[in-house]
Coordinates of C-alpha atoms in Angstrom, one line a residue:
X780 CA -23.3 7.8 11.7
X781 CA -24.4 5.9 14.8
X782 CA -22.3 3.3 16.4
X783 CA -23.0 -0.4 15.8
X784 CA -25.4 -2.2 18.1
X785 CA -24.3 -5.0 20.5
X786 CA -24.4 -8.6 19.3
X787 CA -23.5 -10.1 15.9
X788 CA -22.6 -7.3 13.5
X789 CA -24.9 -6.9 10.6
X790 CA -24.3 -4.9 7.4
X791 CA -25.3 -1.3 7.7
X792 CA -25.2 -0.6 4.0
X793 CA -25.7 -2.9 0.9
X794 CA -25.4 -2.0 -2.7
X795 CA -25.7 -4.3 -5.8
X796 CA -23.4 -3.1 -8.5
X797 CA -24.1 -4.4 -12.0
X798 CA -21.2 -6.4 -13.3
X799 CA -19.4 -6.3 -10.0
X800 CA -21.5 -8.0 -7.3
X801 CA -23.2 -7.1 -4.0
X802 CA -21.1 -4.9 -1.7
X803 CA -21.9 -4.7 2.0
X804 CA -20.3 -2.7 4.8
X805 CA -20.4 -4.2 8.3
X806 CA -19.0 -2.5 11.4
X807 CA -15.8 -4.1 12.6
X808 CA -16.1 -6.5 15.5
X809 CA -12.7 -6.2 17.2
X810 CA -12.7 -9.7 18.6
X811 CA -14.0 -11.5 15.6
X812 CA -12.2 -9.4 12.9
X813 CA -8.8 -8.8 14.6
X814 CA -7.1 -11.8 12.9
X815 CA -8.4 -10.8 9.5
X816 CA -7.3 -7.2 9.8
X817 CA -4.0 -8.2 11.2
X818 CA -3.4 -10.4 8.2
X819 CA -3.9 -7.3 6.0
X820 CA -2.1 -4.6 7.9
X821 CA 1.0 -6.7 8.8
X822 CA 1.9 -7.1 5.1
X823 CA 4.6 -5.0 3.5
X824 CA 2.1 -3.7 1.0
X825 CA 0.2 -2.0 3.9
X826 CA 3.3 -0.3 5.3
X827 CA 1.7 3.1 4.9
X828 CA -1.1 2.0 7.2
X829 CA 1.5 2.1 10.0
X830 CA 0.7 -1.3 11.7
X831 CA 3.2 -3.7 10.1
X832 CA 4.8 -4.4 13.5
X833 CA 1.5 -4.7 15.4
X834 CA 0.5 -8.1 16.7
X835 CA -3.1 -9.5 16.7
X836 CA -3.7 -8.4 20.3
X837 CA -2.7 -4.8 19.5
X838 CA -4.8 -4.7 16.4
X839 CA -7.8 -5.9 18.5
X840 CA -7.1 -3.2 21.1
X841 CA -6.8 -0.5 18.5
X842 CA -10.2 -1.4 17.0
X843 CA -11.7 -1.7 20.5
X844 CA -10.7 1.9 20.9
X845 CA -12.4 2.8 17.6
X846 CA -15.4 0.8 18.6
X847 CA -15.9 2.8 21.8
X848 CA -16.0 6.1 19.9
X849 CA -19.1 7.8 18.5
X850 CA -17.0 9.9 16.1
X851 CA -14.9 7.2 14.5
X852 CA -16.1 4.1 12.7
X853 CA -14.5 1.0 11.0
X854 CA -16.1 -1.3 8.5
X855 CA -15.3 -4.5 6.7
X856 CA -16.4 -4.2 3.1
X857 CA -17.4 -7.5 1.4
X858 CA -18.1 -8.3 -2.2
X859 CA -20.6 -11.2 -2.5
X860 CA -19.7 -12.1 1.1
X861 CA -15.9 -12.1 0.6
X862 CA -13.9 -9.6 2.7
X863 CA -12.5 -7.0 0.3
X864 CA -11.4 -4.0 2.2
X865 CA -11.1 -2.1 5.5
X866 CA -12.8 1.3 5.5
X867 CA -12.8 3.8 8.3
X868 CA -14.6 7.1 8.6
X869 CA -14.4 9.8 11.3
X870 CA -15.6 13.3 12.1
X871 CA -12.7 15.5 11.2
X872 CA -13.5 18.0 14.0
X873 CA -12.9 15.1 16.5
X874 CA -9.6 13.9 14.9
X875 CA -6.0 15.1 14.9
X876 CA -6.4 16.2 11.3
X877 CA -8.4 19.2 12.7
X878 CA -5.0 20.6 13.8
X879 CA -3.8 20.7 10.2
X880 CA -6.5 22.6 8.3
X881 CA -9.7 24.6 8.9
X882 CA -12.4 22.0 9.4
X883 CA -15.9 22.8 7.9
X884 CA -19.2 21.5 9.2
X885 CA -19.9 18.1 7.5
X886 CA -16.3 17.2 6.9
X887 CA -15.9 13.4 7.1
X888 CA -12.5 11.8 7.1
X889 CA -11.7 8.4 5.5
X890 CA -9.1 5.7 5.6
X891 CA -9.1 2.9 3.0
X892 CA -7.1 -0.4 2.9
X893 CA -7.9 -2.9 0.2
X894 CA -7.5 -6.6 0.9
X895 CA -4.7 -8.4 -0.8
X896 CA -5.7 -9.6 -4.3
X897 CA -6.5 -13.3 -4.2
X898 CA -6.1 -14.0 -8.0
X899 CA -4.2 -11.1 -9.5
X900 CA -5.4 -7.6 -10.1
X901 CA -9.0 -7.1 -11.3
X902 CA -9.4 -4.1 -13.5
X903 CA -11.6 -1.5 -11.9
X904 CA -12.0 -3.3 -8.6
X905 CA -10.7 -0.6 -6.3
X906 CA -12.5 2.2 -8.2
X907 CA -15.9 0.4 -7.9
X908 CA -15.4 -0.4 -4.3
X909 CA -14.4 3.1 -3.4
X910 CA -17.4 4.5 -5.3
X911 CA -19.7 2.4 -3.2
X912 CA -17.9 3.6 0.0
X913 CA -18.3 7.2 -1.0
X914 CA -22.0 6.6 -1.7
X915 CA -22.3 5.0 1.8
X916 CA -20.7 8.1 3.4
X917 CA -23.0 10.4 1.7
X918 CA -26.1 8.4 2.6
X919 CA -26.1 9.6 6.2
X920 CA -27.2 13.1 5.1
X921 CA -24.6 14.9 7.2
X922 CA -21.4 14.5 5.1
X923 CA -20.8 17.5 2.9
X924 CA -17.1 17.0 2.1
X925 CA -14.9 13.9 2.3
X926 CA -11.3 14.3 3.5
X927 CA -8.5 11.8 3.0
X928 CA -5.0 12.1 4.4
X929 CA -2.8 9.3 3.0
X930 CA 0.9 9.2 3.8
X931 CA 2.6 11.7 1.6
X932 CA 4.9 9.0 0.2
X933 CA 2.0 6.8 -0.9
X934 CA 1.9 7.8 -4.5
X935 CA -0.4 4.9 -5.4
X936 CA -3.1 5.9 -2.9
X937 CA -2.8 9.6 -3.9
X938 CA -3.3 8.7 -7.6
X939 CA -6.2 6.5 -6.7
X940 CA -7.9 9.3 -4.8
X941 CA -7.4 11.7 -7.8
X942 CA -9.0 9.2 -10.1
X943 CA -11.9 9.0 -7.7
X944 CA -12.4 12.8 -8.0
X945 CA -10.5 14.1 -5.0
X946 CA -8.6 17.4 -5.3
X947 CA -5.2 17.4 -3.7
X948 CA -4.6 19.8 -0.8
X949 CA -1.4 20.6 1.1
X950 CA 1.1 18.3 2.7
X951 CA 0.7 18.4 6.5
X952 CA 2.2 16.9 9.6
X953 CA -0.5 15.0 11.6
X954 CA 0.6 15.2 15.3
X955 CA 1.4 12.2 17.5
X956 CA -1.3 10.9 19.7
X957 CA 0.0 9.3 23.0
X958 CA -2.9 8.2 25.2
X959 CA -3.2 5.3 27.7
X960 CA -5.5 3.4 25.4
X961 CA -3.7 4.1 22.0
X962 CA -0.5 5.5 20.5
X963 CA -0.4 6.9 17.0
X964 CA 2.9 8.3 15.7
X965 CA 3.1 11.6 13.8
X966 CA 2.5 11.2 10.1
X967 CA 3.5 13.3 7.1
X968 CA 0.3 13.3 5.0
X969 CA -1.2 14.7 1.9
X970 CA -4.7 16.1 2.3
X971 CA -7.2 15.5 -0.4
X972 CA -10.8 16.7 -0.6
X973 CA -14.0 15.6 -2.4
X974 CA -17.0 18.0 -2.6
X975 CA -17.6 21.1 -0.5
X976 CA -16.0 24.4 -1.0
X977 CA -12.5 25.4 -2.1
X978 CA -9.5 23.3 -1.1
X979 CA -7.9 24.8 2.0
X980 CA -4.2 25.7 2.4
X981 CA -2.2 24.3 5.2
X982 CA -1.7 26.2 8.5

């Protein structure tokens, strides 16, 4: 996937889902979207995202770092114009996950954070949204396998991935990243794979 162009961010993918609504994916604008994202990641429900203690300025800096990269991308998903989720994708070969398993060409990693429900849980909401996201990833023509690495303690996310067709792989320790522009602590994760060849073992 190519990085977003300068100026107001426009949707890069749109899909009308019968009985659900129109879903769009728009590249995150760090300045414009930091407050929205902070409101999501700072809640206890998002503790496995690892940013509950981050202030709005740090959230903006983190997504400025993502925005500078050509291998990592972040998107706000909207349903009928209403923000519904934060989705991120990345080339596994250019990410710390590459230290935990044997990356294959076309491996694309994902992170997914649903927005807080506004009026109670809606049956099938997350499943439909994730299905559109997976279609979006496959639409670039280069993704052969989708790789997720939720926190190993996040049973809810792991179960959701299994319902979406992912096959669970090993538990791994994602190494700490300590750079001048960003710090990411080590993470005990459970790998999960969708598509491609056999599920790899840890190393």
